mmCIF file of C-alpha atoms in Angstrom:
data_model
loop_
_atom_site.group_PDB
_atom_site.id
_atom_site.type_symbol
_atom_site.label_atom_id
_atom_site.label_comp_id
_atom_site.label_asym_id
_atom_site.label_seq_id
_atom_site.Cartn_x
_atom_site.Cartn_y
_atom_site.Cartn_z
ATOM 1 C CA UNK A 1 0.000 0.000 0.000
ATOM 2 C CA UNK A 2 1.292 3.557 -0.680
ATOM 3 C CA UNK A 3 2.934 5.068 3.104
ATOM 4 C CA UNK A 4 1.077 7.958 4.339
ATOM 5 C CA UNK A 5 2.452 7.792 7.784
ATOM 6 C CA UNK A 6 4.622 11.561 7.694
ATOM 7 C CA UNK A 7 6.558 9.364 10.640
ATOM 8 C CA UNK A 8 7.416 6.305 8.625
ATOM 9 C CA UNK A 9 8.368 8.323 4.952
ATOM 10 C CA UNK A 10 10.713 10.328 7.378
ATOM 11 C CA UNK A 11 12.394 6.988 7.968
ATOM 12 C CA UNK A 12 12.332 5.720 4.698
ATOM 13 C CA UNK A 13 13.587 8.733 2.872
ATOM 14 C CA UNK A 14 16.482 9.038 5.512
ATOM 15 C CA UNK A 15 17.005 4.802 4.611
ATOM 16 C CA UNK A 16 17.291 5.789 0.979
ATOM 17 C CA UNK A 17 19.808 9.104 1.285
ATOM 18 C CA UNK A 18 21.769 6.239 3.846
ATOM 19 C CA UNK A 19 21.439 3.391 1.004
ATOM 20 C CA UNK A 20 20.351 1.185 4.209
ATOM 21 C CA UNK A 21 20.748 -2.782 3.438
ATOM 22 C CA UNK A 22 18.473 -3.229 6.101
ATOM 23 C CA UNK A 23 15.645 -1.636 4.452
ATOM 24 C CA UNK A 24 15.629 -3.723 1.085
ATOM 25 C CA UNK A 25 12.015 -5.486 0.057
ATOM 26 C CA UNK A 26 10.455 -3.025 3.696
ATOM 27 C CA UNK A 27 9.661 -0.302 0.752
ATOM 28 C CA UNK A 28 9.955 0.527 -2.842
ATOM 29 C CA UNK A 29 10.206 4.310 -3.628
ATOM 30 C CA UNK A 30 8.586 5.890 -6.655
ATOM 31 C CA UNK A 31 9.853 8.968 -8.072
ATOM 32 C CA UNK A 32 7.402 11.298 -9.514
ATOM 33 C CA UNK A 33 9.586 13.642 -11.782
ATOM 34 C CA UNK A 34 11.216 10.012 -13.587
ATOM 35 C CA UNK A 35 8.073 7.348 -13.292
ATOM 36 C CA UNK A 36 10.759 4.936 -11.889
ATOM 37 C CA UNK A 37 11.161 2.952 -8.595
ATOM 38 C CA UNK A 38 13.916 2.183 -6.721
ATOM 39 C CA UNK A 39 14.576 0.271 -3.784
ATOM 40 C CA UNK A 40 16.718 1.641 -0.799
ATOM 41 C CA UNK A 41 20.325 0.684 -1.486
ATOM 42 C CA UNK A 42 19.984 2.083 -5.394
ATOM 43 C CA UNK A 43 22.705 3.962 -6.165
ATOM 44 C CA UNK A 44 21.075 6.616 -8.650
ATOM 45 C CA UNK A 45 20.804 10.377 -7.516
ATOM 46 C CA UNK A 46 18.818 10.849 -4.811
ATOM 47 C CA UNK A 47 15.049 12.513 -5.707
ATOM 48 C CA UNK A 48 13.966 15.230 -3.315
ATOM 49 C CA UNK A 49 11.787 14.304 -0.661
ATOM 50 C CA UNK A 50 8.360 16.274 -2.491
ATOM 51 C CA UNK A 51 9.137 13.978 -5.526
ATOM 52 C CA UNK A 52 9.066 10.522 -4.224
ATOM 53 C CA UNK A 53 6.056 8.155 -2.121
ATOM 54 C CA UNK A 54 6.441 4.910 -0.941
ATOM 55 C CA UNK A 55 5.214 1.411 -1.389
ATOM 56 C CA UNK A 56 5.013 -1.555 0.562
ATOM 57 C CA UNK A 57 5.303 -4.079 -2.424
ATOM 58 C CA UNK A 58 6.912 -3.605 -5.920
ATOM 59 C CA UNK A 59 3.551 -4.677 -7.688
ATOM 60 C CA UNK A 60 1.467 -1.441 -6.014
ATOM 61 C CA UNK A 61 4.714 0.517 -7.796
ATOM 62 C CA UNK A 62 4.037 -1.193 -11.023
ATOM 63 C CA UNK A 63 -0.015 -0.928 -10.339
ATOM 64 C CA UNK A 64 0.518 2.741 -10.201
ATOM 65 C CA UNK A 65 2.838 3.318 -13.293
ATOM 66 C CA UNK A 66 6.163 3.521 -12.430
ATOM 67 C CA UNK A 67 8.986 1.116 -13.731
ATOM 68 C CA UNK A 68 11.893 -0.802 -12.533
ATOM 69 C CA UNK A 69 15.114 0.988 -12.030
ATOM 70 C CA UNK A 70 17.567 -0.014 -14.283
ATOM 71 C CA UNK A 71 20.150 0.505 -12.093
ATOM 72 C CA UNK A 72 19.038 -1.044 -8.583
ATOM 73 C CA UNK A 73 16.924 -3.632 -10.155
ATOM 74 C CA UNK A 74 14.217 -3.788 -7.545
ATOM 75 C CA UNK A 75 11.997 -6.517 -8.593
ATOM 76 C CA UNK A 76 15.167 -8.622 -8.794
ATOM 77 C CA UNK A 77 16.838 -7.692 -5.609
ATOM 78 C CA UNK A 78 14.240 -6.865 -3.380
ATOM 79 C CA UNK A 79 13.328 -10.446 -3.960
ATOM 80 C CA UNK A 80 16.639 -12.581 -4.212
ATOM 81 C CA UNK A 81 18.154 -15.012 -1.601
ATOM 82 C CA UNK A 82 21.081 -13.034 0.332
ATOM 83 C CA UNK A 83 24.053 -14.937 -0.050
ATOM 84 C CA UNK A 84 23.929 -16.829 3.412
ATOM 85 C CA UNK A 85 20.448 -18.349 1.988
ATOM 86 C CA UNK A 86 22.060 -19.334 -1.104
ATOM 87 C CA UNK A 87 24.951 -20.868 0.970
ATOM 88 C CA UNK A 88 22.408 -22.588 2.754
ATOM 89 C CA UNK A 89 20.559 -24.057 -0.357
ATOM 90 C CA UNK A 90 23.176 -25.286 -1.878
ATOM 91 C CA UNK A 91 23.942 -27.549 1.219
ATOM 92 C CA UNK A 92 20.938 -29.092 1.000
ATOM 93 C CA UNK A 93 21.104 -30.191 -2.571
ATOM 94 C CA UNK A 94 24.762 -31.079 -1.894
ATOM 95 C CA UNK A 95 23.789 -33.438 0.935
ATOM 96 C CA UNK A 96 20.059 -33.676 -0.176
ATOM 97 C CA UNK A 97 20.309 -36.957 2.591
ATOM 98 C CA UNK A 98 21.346 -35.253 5.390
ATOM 99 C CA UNK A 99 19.880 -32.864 8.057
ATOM 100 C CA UNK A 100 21.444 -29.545 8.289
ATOM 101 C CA UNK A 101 21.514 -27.947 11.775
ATOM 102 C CA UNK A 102 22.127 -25.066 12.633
ATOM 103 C CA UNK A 103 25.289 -25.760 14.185
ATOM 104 C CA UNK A 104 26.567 -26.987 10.622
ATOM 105 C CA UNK A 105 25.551 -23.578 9.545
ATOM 106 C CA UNK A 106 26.852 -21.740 11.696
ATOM 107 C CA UNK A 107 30.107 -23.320 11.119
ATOM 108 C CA UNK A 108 30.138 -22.236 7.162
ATOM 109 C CA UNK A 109 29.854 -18.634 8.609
ATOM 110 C CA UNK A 110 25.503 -19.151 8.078
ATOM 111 C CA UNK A 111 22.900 -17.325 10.001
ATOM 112 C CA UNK A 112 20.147 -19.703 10.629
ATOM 113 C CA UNK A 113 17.561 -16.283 11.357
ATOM 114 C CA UNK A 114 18.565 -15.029 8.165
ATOM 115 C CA UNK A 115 17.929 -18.342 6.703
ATOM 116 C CA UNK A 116 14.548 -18.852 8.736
ATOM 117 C CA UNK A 117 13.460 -15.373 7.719
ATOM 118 C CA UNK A 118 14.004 -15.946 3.870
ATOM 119 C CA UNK A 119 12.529 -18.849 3.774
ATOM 120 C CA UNK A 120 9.387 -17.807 6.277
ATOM 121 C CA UNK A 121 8.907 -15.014 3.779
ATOM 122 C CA UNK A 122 9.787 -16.523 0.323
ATOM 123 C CA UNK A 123 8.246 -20.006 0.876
ATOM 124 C CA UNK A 124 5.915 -19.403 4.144
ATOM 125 C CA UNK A 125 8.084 -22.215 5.767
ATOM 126 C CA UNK A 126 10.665 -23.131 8.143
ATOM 127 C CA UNK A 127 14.134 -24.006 6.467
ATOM 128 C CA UNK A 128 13.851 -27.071 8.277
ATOM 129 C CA UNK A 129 10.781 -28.118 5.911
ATOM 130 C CA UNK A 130 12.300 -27.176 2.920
ATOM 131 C CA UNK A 131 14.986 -29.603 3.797
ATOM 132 C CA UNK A 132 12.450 -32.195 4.763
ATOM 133 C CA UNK A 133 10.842 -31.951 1.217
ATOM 134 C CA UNK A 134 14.044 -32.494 -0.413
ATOM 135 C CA UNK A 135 14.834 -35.626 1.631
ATOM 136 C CA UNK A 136 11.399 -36.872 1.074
ATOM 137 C CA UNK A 137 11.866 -36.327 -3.053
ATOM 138 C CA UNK A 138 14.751 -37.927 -2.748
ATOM 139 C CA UNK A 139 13.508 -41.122 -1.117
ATOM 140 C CA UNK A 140 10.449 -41.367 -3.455
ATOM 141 C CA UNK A 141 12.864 -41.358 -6.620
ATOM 142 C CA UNK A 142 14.368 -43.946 -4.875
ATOM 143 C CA UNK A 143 11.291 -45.710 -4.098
ATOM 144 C CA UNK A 144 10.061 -45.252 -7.463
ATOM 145 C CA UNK A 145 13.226 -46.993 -8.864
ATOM 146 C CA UNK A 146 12.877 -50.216 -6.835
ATOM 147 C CA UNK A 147 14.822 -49.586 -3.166
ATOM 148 C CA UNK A 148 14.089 -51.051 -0.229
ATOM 149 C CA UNK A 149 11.511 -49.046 2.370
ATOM 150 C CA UNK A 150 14.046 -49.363 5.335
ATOM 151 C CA UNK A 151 16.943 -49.304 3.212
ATOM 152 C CA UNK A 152 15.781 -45.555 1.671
ATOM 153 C CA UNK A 153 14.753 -44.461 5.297
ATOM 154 C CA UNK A 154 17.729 -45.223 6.897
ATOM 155 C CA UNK A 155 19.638 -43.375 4.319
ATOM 156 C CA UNK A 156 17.837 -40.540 4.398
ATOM 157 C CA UNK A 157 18.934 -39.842 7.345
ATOM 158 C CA UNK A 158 15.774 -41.090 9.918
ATOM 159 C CA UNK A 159 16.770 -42.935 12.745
ATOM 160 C CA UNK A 160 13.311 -45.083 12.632
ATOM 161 C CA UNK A 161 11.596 -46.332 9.961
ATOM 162 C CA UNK A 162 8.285 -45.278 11.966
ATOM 163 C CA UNK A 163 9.642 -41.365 11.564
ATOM 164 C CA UNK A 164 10.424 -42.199 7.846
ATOM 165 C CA UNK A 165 6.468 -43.640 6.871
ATOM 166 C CA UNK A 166 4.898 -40.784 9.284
ATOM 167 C CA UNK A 167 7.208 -38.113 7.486
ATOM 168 C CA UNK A 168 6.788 -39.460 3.993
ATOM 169 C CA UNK A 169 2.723 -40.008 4.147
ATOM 170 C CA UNK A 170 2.620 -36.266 5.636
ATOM 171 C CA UNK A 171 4.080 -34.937 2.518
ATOM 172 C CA UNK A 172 3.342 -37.805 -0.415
ATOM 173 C CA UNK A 173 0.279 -38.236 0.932
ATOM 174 C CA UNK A 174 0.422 -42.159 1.240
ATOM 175 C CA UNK A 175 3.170 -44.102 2.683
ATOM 176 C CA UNK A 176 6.265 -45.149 0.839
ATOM 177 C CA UNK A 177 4.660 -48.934 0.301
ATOM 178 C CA UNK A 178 1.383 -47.896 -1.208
ATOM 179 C CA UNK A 179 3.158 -44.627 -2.999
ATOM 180 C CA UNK A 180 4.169 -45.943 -6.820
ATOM 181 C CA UNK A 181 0.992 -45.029 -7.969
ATOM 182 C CA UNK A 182 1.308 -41.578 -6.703
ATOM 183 C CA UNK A 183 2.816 -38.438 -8.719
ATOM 184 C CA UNK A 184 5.263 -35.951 -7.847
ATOM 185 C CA UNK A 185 4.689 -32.010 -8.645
ATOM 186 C CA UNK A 186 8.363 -30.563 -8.109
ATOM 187 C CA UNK A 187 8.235 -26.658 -7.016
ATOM 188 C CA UNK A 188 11.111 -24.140 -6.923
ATOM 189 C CA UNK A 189 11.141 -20.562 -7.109
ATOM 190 C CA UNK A 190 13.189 -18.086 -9.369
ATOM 191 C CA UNK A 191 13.564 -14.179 -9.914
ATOM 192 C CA UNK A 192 12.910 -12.252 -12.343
ATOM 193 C CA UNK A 193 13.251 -8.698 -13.340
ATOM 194 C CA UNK A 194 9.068 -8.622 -12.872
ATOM 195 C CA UNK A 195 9.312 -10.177 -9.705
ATOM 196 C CA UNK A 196 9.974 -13.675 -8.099
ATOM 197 C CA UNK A 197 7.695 -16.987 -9.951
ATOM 198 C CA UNK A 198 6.963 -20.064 -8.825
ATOM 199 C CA UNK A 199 7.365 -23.050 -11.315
ATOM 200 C CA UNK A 200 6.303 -26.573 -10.958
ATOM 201 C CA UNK A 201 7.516 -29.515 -13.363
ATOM 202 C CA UNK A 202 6.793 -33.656 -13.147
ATOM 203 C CA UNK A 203 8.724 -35.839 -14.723
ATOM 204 C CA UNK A 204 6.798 -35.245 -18.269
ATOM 205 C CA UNK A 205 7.512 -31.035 -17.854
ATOM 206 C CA UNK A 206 6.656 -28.069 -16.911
ATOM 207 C CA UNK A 207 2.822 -27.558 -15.241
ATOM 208 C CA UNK A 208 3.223 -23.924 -13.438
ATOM 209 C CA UNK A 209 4.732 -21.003 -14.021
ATOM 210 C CA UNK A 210 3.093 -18.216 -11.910
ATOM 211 C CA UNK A 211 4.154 -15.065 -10.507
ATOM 212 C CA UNK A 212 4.009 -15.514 -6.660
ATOM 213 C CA UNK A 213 1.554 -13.018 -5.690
ATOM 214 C CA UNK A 214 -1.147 -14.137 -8.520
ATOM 215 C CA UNK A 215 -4.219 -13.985 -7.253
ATOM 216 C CA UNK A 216 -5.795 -17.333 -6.065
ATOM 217 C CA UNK A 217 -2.049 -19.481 -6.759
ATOM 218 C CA UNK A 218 -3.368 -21.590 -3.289
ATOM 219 C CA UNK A 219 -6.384 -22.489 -6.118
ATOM 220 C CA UNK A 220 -4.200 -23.522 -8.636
ATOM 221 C CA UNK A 221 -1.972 -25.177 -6.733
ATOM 222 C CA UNK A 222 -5.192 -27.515 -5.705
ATOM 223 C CA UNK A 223 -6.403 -28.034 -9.090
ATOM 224 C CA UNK A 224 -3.059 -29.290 -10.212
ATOM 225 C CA UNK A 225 -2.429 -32.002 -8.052
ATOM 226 C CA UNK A 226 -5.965 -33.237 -8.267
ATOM 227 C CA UNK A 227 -5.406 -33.251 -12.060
ATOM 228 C CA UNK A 228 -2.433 -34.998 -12.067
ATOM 229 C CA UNK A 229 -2.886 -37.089 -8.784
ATOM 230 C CA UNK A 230 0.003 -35.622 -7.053
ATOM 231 C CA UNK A 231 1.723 -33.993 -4.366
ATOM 232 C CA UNK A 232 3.475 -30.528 -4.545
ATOM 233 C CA UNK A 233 6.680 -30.209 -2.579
ATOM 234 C CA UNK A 234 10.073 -28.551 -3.076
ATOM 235 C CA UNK A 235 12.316 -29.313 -5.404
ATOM 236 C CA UNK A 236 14.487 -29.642 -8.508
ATOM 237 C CA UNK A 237 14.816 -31.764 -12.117
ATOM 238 C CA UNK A 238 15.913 -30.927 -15.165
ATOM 239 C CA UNK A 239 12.259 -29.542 -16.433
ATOM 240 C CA UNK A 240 12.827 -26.817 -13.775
ATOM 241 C CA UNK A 241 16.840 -26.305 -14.591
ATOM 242 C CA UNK A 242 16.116 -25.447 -18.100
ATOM 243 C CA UNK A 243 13.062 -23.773 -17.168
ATOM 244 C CA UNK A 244 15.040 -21.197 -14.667
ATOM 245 C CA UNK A 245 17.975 -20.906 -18.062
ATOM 246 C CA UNK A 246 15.551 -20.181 -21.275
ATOM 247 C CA UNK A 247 13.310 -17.493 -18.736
ATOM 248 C CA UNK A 248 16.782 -16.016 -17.906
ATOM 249 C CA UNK A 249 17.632 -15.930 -21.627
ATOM 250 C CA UNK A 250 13.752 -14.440 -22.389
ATOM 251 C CA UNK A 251 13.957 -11.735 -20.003
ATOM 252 C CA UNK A 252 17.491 -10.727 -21.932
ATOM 253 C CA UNK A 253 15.851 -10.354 -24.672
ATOM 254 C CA UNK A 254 17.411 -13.090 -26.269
ATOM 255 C CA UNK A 255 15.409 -16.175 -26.664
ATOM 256 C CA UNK A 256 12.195 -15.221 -28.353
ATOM 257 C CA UNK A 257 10.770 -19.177 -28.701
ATOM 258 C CA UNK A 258 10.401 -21.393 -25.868
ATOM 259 C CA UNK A 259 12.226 -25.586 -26.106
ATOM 260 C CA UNK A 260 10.805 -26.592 -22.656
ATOM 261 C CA UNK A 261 8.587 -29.724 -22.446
ATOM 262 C CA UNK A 262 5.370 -29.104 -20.545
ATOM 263 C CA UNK A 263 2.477 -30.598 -19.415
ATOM 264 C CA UNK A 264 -0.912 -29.307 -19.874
ATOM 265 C CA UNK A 265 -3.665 -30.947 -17.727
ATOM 266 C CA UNK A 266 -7.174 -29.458 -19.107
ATOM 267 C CA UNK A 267 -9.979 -29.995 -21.385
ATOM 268 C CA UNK A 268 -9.886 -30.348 -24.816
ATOM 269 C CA UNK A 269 -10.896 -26.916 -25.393
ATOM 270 C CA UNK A 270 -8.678 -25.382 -23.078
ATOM 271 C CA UNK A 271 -5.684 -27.018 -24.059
ATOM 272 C CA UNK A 272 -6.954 -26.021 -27.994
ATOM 273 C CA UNK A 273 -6.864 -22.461 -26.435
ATOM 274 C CA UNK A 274 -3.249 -22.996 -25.075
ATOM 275 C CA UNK A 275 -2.400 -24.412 -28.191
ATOM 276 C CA UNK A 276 -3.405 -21.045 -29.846
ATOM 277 C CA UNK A 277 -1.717 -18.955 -27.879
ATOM 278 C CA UNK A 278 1.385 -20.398 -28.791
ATOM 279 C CA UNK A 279 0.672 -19.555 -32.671
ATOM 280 C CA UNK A 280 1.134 -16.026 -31.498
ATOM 281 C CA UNK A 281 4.142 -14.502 -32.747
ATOM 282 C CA UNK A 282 6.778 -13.096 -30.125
ATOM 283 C CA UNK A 283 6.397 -9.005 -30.007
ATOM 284 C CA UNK A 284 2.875 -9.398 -32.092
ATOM 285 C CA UNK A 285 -0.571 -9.391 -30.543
ATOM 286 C CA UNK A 286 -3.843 -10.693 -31.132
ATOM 287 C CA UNK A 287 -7.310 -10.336 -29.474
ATOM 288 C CA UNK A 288 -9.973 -12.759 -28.074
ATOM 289 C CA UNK A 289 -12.210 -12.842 -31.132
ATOM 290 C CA UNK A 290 -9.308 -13.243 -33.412
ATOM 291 C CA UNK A 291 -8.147 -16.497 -31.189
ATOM 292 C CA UNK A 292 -11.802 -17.430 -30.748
ATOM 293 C CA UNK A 293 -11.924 -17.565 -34.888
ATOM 294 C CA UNK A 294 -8.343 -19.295 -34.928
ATOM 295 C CA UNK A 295 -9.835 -22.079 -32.828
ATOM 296 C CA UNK A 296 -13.115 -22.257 -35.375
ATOM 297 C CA UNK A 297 -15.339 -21.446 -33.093
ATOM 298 C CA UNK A 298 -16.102 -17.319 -33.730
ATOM 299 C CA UNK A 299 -18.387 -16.872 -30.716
ATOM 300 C CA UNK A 300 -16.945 -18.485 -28.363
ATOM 301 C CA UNK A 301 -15.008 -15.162 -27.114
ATOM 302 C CA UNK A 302 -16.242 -15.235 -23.304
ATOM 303 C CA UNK A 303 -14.889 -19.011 -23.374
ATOM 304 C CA UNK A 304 -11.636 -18.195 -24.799
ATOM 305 C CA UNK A 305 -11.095 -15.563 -22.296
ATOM 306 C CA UNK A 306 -12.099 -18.073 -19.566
ATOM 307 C CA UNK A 307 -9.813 -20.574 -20.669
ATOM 308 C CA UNK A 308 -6.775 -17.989 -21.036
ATOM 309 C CA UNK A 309 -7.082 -17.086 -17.295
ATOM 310 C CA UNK A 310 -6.713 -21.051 -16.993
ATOM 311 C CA UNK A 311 -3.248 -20.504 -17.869
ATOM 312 C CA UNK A 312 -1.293 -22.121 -15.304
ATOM 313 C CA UNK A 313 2.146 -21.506 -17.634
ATOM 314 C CA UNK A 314 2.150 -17.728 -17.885
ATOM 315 C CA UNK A 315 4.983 -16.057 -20.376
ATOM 316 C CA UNK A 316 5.858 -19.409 -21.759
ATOM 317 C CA UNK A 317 2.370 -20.072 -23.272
ATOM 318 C CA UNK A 318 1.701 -16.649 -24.110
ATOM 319 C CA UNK A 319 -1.571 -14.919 -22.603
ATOM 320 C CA UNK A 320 -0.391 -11.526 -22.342
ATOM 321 C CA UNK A 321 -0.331 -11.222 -25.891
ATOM 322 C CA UNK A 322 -4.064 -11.517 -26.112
ATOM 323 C CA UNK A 323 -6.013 -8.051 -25.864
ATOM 324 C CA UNK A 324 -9.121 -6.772 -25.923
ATOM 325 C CA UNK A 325 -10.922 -5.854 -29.058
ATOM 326 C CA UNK A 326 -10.341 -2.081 -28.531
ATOM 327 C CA UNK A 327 -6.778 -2.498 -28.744
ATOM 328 C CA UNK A 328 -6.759 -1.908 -24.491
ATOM 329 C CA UNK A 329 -5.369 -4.118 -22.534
ATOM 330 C CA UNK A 330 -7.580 -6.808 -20.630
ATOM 331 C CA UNK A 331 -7.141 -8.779 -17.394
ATOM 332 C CA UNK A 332 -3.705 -10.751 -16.719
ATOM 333 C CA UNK A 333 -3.692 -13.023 -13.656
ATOM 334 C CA UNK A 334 -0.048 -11.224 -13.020
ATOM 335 C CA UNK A 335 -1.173 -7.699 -13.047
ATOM 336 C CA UNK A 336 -1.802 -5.473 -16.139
ATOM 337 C CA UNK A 337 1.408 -3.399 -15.805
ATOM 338 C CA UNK A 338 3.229 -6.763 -15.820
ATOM 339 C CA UNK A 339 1.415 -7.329 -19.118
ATOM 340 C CA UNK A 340 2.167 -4.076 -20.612
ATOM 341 C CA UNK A 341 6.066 -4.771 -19.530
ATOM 342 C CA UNK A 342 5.977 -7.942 -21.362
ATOM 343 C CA UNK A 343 4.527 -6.614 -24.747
ATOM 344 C CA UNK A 344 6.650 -3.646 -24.340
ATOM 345 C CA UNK A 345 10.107 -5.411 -23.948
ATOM 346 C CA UNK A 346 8.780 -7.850 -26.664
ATOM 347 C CA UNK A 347 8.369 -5.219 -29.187
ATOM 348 C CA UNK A 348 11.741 -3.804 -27.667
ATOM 349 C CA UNK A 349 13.819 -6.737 -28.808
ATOM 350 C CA UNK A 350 11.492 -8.415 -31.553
ATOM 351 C CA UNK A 351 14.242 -6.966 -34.130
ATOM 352 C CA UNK A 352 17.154 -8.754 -32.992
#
């Protein structure tokens, strides 16, 4: 929400003169005289206090017109792990068997409350249950590939097998005997210059690609795994690797056509929907009755739309490139500015 407390923008505009580390991600700044926003270590020229107001999220900036800094990068820093978190990730998937304390941390020079914090605010859980998930993925590949119950638990790093089955039931959702029927949804979380995404990948591809504060996510998150008869929990394949590399590459401007496998769960007329969104050329547009007409069915424009907002694989099948019939643009799960950033910086670099 924008700060009107005269108390609190005192603060914040003294955090920003001060480049205060302490303040990145509490507010984003916008300045009126440039239509950018900043967070508080950017290094730019300092605005006068008349010409700035504050924001307690990145998307109300956006919501309200301004744009990323260039030079601070705030919907890329405001959101990324501190390097003690990334210190602390990498140990996991390292030793994905093993527990990490926070002694162990400690010793690598790690703060486990900086660690807690990220991951209370990133993931909304405890470091300790990321870890858990990890473990658990582990021993359900495992599993999956023929080993032994107690010979996976014990592994894993449980010191009963009793601890292993509660654990693993908690978070598959049936124990590790009854579980080879049961699918996997793999979740991991990346930044991006619009803000931080979730995606999700089985072992067929990628199903979920969502900005993390998209409106009703908990929904889709449901949906999914009752399509696909699976559990979400944290983790990493080679769906999500190459997932994280080619929407790097996009957001450089330089990949303009996606090479990632996905996986679509939906009816047959939403997935021909998806399927025509993906005939869209990069930097071009096109709007609902035009795809409703691709599809051969001319009045179905209201059902289009509905299946669009369906979407569960935002940027990569492309529903920000769909308008409305007045050339204005229409509702994006992500936030219309995000949408107007995306055609913009398609347009941008649809020439190289």
């Amino acid at each position: 929400m924008l700060i009107t407390d005269s108390n609190k923008i005192e603060t914040y505009y003294q955090a920003l003169l001060d480049r205060k580390q302490s303040f990145v991600g509490i507010f984003f700044v916008g300045v009126k005289t440039t239509s950018i926003f900043c967070i508080a270590t950017c290094r730019a020229r300092k605005p006068k206090l008349k010409n700035v107001e504050f924001y307690t999220s990145f998307k109300e900036a956006l919501d309200n017109g301004y744009r990323p800094c260039k030079i601070c990068k705030p919907t890329e820093n405001a959101n990324q792990a501190p390097e003690q978190v990334e210190k602390a990730i990498l140990l996991v998937k390292e030793h994905p068997k093993d527990k990490i304390t926070d002694f162990q941390l400690r010793e690598k020079g790690i703060s486990p409350e900086v660690v807690r914090r990220w991951f209370k605010n990133s993931y909304g859980m405890t470091f300790q249950a990321y870890q858990r998930m990890y473990r658990i993925n582990n021993a359900f590949q495992e599993l999956k590939h023929g080993k032994n119950a107690t010979h996976t638990a014990f592994d894993s790093g449980y010191e009963s097998l009793s601890g292993f089955n509660y654990t693993f039931k908690k978070l598959v959702g049936k124990s590790p005997k009854n579980s080879k029927d049961k699918n996997i949804i793999l979740i991991n979380r990346l930044t991006t210059p619009l803000g931080p995404m979730f995606v999700c990948a089985t072992d067929t591809g990628v199903c979920l690609l969502e900005f993390v504060d998209r409106q009703k996510l908990e929904t889709e998150f449901k949906d999914l795994q009752k399509l696909l008869n699976a559990t979400i929990i944290l983790g990493e394949n080679v769906h999500i690797k190459q997932a994280k590399k080619e929407i790097k590459e996009y957001f450089e401007g330089e990949r303009k056509v996606f090479d990632l496998k996905l996986e679509t769960p939906g009816t047959d007329f939403q997935n021909s929907v998806w399927n025509c969104l993906n005939g869209i050329a990069y930097g071009k547009t096109q709007t609902y009755q035009q795809q409703a007409e691709k599809i051969g069915n001319p009045k179905a424009v209201r059902a289009v739309a509905s299946a669009n907002g369906c979407n569960r694989i935002a940027i990569i099948i492309p529903c920000h490139r769909v308008i409305g019939k007045n050339g204005k643009m229409t509702g994006y799960s992500g936030g219309i500015e995000r949408k107007k950033w995306l055609i913009e910086h398609e347009r941008n670099n649809g020439s190289k």
